[in-house]
Coordinates of C-alpha atoms in Angstrom, one line a residue:
Chain A
G1 CA -3.4 0.9 20.5
A2 CA -2.3 3.9 18.5
G3 CA -1.7 2.1 15.2
V4 CA -2.8 -0.8 13.1
S5 CA -1.7 -4.0 14.7
Q6 CA -1.2 -7.3 12.9
S7 CA -0.5 -10.8 14.2
P8 CA 1.4 -13.0 13.8
R9 CA 4.3 -10.9 12.4
Y10 CA 5.8 -14.1 10.9
K11 CA 4.1 -17.4 10.0
V12 CA 5.6 -20.5 8.5
A13 CA 3.2 -23.0 7.2
K14 CA 3.5 -26.3 5.4
R15 CA 1.8 -26.6 2.1
G16 CA -1.8 -27.6 2.6
Q17 CA -2.2 -26.0 6.0
D18 CA -4.8 -23.4 6.8
V19 CA -3.6 -20.0 8.3
A20 CA -5.4 -17.1 9.9
L21 CA -4.0 -13.6 10.0
R22 CA -5.4 -11.0 12.3
C23 CA -5.7 -7.2 12.0
D24 CA -6.6 -4.8 14.7
P25 CA -7.3 -1.4 12.9
I26 CA -7.1 2.0 14.5
S27 CA -10.1 2.4 16.8
G28 CA -13.0 4.1 15.1
H29 CA -11.7 3.6 11.6
V30 CA -14.5 2.7 9.3
S31 CA -12.6 1.3 6.3
L32 CA -10.3 -1.7 6.4
F33 CA -8.2 -3.1 3.6
W34 CA -6.1 -6.2 3.0
Y35 CA -3.2 -6.1 0.6
Q36 CA -0.7 -8.8 -0.5
Q37 CA 2.9 -7.8 -1.2
A38 CA 5.1 -10.3 -2.9
L39 CA 8.9 -9.9 -2.8
G40 CA 10.0 -6.9 -4.9
Q41 CA 6.5 -5.9 -5.7
G42 CA 4.1 -3.2 -4.5
P43 CA 1.1 -4.0 -2.4
E44 CA -1.8 -5.6 -4.3
F45 CA -5.4 -5.1 -3.2
L46 CA -7.2 -8.1 -1.9
T47 CA -10.4 -6.9 -0.2
Y48 CA -12.1 -3.9 1.4
F49 CA -14.5 -3.6 4.3
Q50 CA -16.7 -0.7 5.3
N51 CA -17.6 -1.4 8.9
E52 CA -18.6 -5.1 8.9
A53 CA -19.7 -5.1 5.2
Q54 CA -17.2 -6.6 2.7
L55 CA -17.8 -4.2 -0.2
D56 CA -15.1 -5.4 -2.5
K57 CA -13.4 -8.8 -2.7
S58 CA -12.3 -8.6 -6.3
G59 CA -8.6 -8.9 -5.4
L60 CA -8.8 -12.3 -3.6
P61 CA -6.8 -14.6 -5.8
S62 CA -8.9 -17.7 -5.2
D63 CA -11.7 -19.2 -3.2
R64 CA -9.1 -20.4 -0.7
F65 CA -8.9 -16.8 0.5
F66 CA -11.6 -15.6 2.9
A67 CA -11.8 -12.4 5.0
E68 CA -14.2 -11.3 7.6
R69 CA -14.8 -8.4 9.9
P70 CA -17.9 -9.5 11.9
E71 CA -18.2 -6.6 14.4
G72 CA -16.7 -3.9 12.2
S73 CA -13.4 -3.7 14.0
V74 CA -11.0 -6.7 14.1
S75 CA -10.6 -8.5 10.8
T76 CA -9.2 -11.9 10.0
L77 CA -7.8 -13.1 6.6
K78 CA -7.9 -16.8 6.3
I79 CA -6.1 -18.8 3.7
Q80 CA -7.1 -22.5 3.3
R81 CA -4.8 -25.2 1.9
T82 CA -1.9 -22.9 1.6
Q83 CA 0.4 -23.1 -1.5
Q84 CA 3.9 -21.9 -2.1
E85 CA 2.7 -19.0 -4.2
D86 CA 0.8 -17.7 -1.2
S87 CA 4.1 -16.7 0.4
A88 CA 4.1 -12.9 0.8
V89 CA 3.6 -10.2 3.3
Y90 CA 0.0 -9.5 4.0
L91 CA -0.7 -5.9 4.9
C92 CA -3.7 -4.6 6.6
A93 CA -4.6 -0.9 6.4
S94 CA -7.4 1.2 7.9
S95 CA -8.8 4.7 7.2
R96 CA -11.1 7.0 9.0
G97 CA -13.5 7.7 6.2
Q98 CA -15.6 5.6 3.9
G99 CA -13.7 4.4 0.9
P100 CA -10.1 4.9 0.0
T101 CA -10.2 8.7 -0.5
G102 CA -8.0 9.5 2.5
E103 CA -4.9 8.4 4.1
L104 CA -4.4 4.7 4.7
F105 CA -2.7 3.7 7.9
F106 CA -0.8 0.4 7.4
G107 CA 0.2 -2.2 9.9
E108 CA 3.6 -3.8 9.9
G109 CA 2.4 -6.8 8.0
S110 CA 2.3 -10.5 8.5
R111 CA 5.0 -12.4 6.6
L112 CA 3.7 -15.8 5.4
T113 CA 6.2 -18.4 4.2
V114 CA 4.7 -21.6 2.8
L115 CA 7.2 -24.5 2.6
Chain B
D19 CA -1.6 -5.6 -16.0
Q20 CA 0.3 -3.0 -14.0
Q21 CA -1.8 0.2 -13.9
V22 CA 0.7 2.1 -11.8
K23 CA 4.3 1.9 -12.9
Q24 CA 7.5 3.1 -11.2
N25 CA 10.2 2.3 -13.8
S26 CA 13.2 3.1 -11.6
P27 CA 13.7 0.4 -9.0
S28 CA 16.4 2.4 -7.3
L29 CA 17.9 5.9 -7.0
S30 CA 20.9 7.3 -5.3
V31 CA 21.3 11.0 -4.4
Q32 CA 23.8 13.0 -2.5
E33 CA 22.7 14.5 0.8
G34 CA 21.4 18.1 0.3
R35 CA 20.5 17.5 -3.4
I36 CA 17.1 17.0 -4.9
S37 CA 15.5 13.5 -5.2
I38 CA 13.0 13.1 -8.0
L39 CA 10.9 9.9 -8.0
N40 CA 8.6 9.2 -10.9
C41 CA 5.4 7.3 -11.4
D42 CA 3.2 6.7 -14.5
Y43 CA -0.3 5.4 -14.6
T44 CA -2.5 4.1 -17.4
N45 CA -6.1 4.5 -16.1
S46 CA -7.6 7.9 -16.8
M47 CA -10.2 7.2 -14.2
F48 CA -7.6 7.6 -11.4
D49 CA -8.3 10.9 -9.6
Y50 CA -6.5 10.6 -6.3
F51 CA -2.8 9.9 -5.9
L52 CA -0.6 9.2 -2.9
W53 CA 3.0 8.6 -2.0
Y54 CA 4.0 6.2 0.7
K55 CA 7.4 5.6 2.3
K56 CA 8.5 2.2 3.6
Y57 CA 11.3 1.2 5.9
P58 CA 12.4 -2.4 6.1
A59 CA 10.2 -4.6 8.3
E60 CA 7.6 -1.8 8.7
G61 CA 4.3 -1.1 6.9
P62 CA 4.1 1.8 4.4
T63 CA 3.5 5.2 5.9
F64 CA 1.7 8.0 4.2
L65 CA 3.8 10.8 2.9
I66 CA 1.7 13.2 0.7
S67 CA -1.3 13.1 -1.6
I68 CA -2.8 15.0 -4.5
S69 CA -6.2 15.0 -6.1
S70 CA -6.7 15.4 -9.8
I71 CA -8.1 18.9 -9.5
K72 CA -4.6 20.1 -8.5
D73 CA -1.2 19.9 -10.3
K74 CA 1.0 20.5 -7.3
N75 CA 0.9 19.9 -3.6
E76 CA 3.7 20.8 -1.2
D77 CA 4.4 19.7 2.4
G78 CA 7.7 20.9 3.8
R79 CA 10.6 19.3 1.9
F80 CA 8.1 17.1 -0.2
T81 CA 6.3 18.3 -3.3
V82 CA 4.1 16.1 -5.6
F83 CA 3.5 17.2 -9.2
L84 CA 0.7 15.8 -11.3
N85 CA 0.6 15.9 -15.1
K86 CA -2.8 14.5 -16.0
S87 CA -2.4 14.8 -19.7
A88 CA 0.8 12.7 -19.5
K89 CA -0.6 10.4 -16.8
H90 CA 2.5 11.1 -14.8
L91 CA 3.3 12.2 -11.2
S92 CA 6.5 12.8 -9.5
L93 CA 7.7 13.3 -5.9
H94 CA 10.4 15.9 -5.2
I95 CA 12.4 15.8 -2.0
V96 CA 14.6 18.8 -1.4
P97 CA 17.0 18.9 0.3
S98 CA 17.4 15.1 0.6
Q99 CA 18.5 13.8 4.0
P100 CA 20.0 10.4 4.9
G101 CA 16.8 9.6 6.9
D102 CA 14.9 9.8 3.6
S103 CA 16.5 6.5 2.5
A104 CA 13.6 4.1 2.1
V105 CA 11.4 2.5 -0.6
Y106 CA 8.8 4.9 -2.0
F107 CA 5.5 3.7 -3.4
C108 CA 3.1 5.7 -5.5
A109 CA -0.6 4.7 -5.4
A110 CA -3.6 5.8 -7.4
S111 CA -7.3 5.4 -6.9
P112 CA -10.5 6.1 -8.8
T113 CA -12.6 7.8 -6.0
G114 CA -14.6 5.3 -3.9
N115 CA -12.6 2.4 -5.1
Q116 CA -9.4 0.5 -4.3
F117 CA -5.8 1.8 -4.4
Y118 CA -3.4 0.5 -7.0
F119 CA 0.3 0.6 -6.0
G120 CA 3.5 0.8 -8.1
T121 CA 6.4 -1.6 -7.5
G122 CA 8.4 1.0 -5.5
T123 CA 11.6 2.9 -5.9
S124 CA 14.4 2.4 -3.4
L125 CA 16.0 5.7 -2.6
T126 CA 19.4 5.9 -1.0
V127 CA 20.6 9.3 0.2
I128 CA 24.4 9.3 0.5
P129 CA 25.8 11.4 3.4

């Protein structure tokens, strides 16, 4: 597709469930980023991939969060044993170049609600 | 610790007038700055950027000013249009590293 595509758009999970969020970046984009945006806040960095390599995961809040991009295109963000504080919009972004020195193209986000 | 701050959560401006959105940062290693615009239920879209070697960048109705000594940047929109009503985020990055976003300013342009 022409833009960054994320699925599902909305996810409701019971506390303790595992969830998986998918991101299809723009074709050919080398860099891929995951951000978490809580209500009323700006996006907060979670992790960054350059092709299939996860170069920075310093923003992942706990070891319950795991991200992968095995073939350097589609990425999955997995959250295990979800908790209420995980409720947020998870944004995926991609960029053409290596590293965040250019424009980031964002998807529409996946809104996760943990009950 | 918020490294990028947008202290005005909201701003209202009459159509045709200038909108000025402000952003402050604390990390002197930041050398690349961007503004993003976000409509409800959509992801942020890129608006304009500036690197630390410049103090001004202009693109049509949008101009970004950077004051490195004050660690301050601002976005000017002139003339403001109703379609500009959105949440505006500023973001900063030390080259080759992650972006840090502010909390956003909700702009309302009144027809």
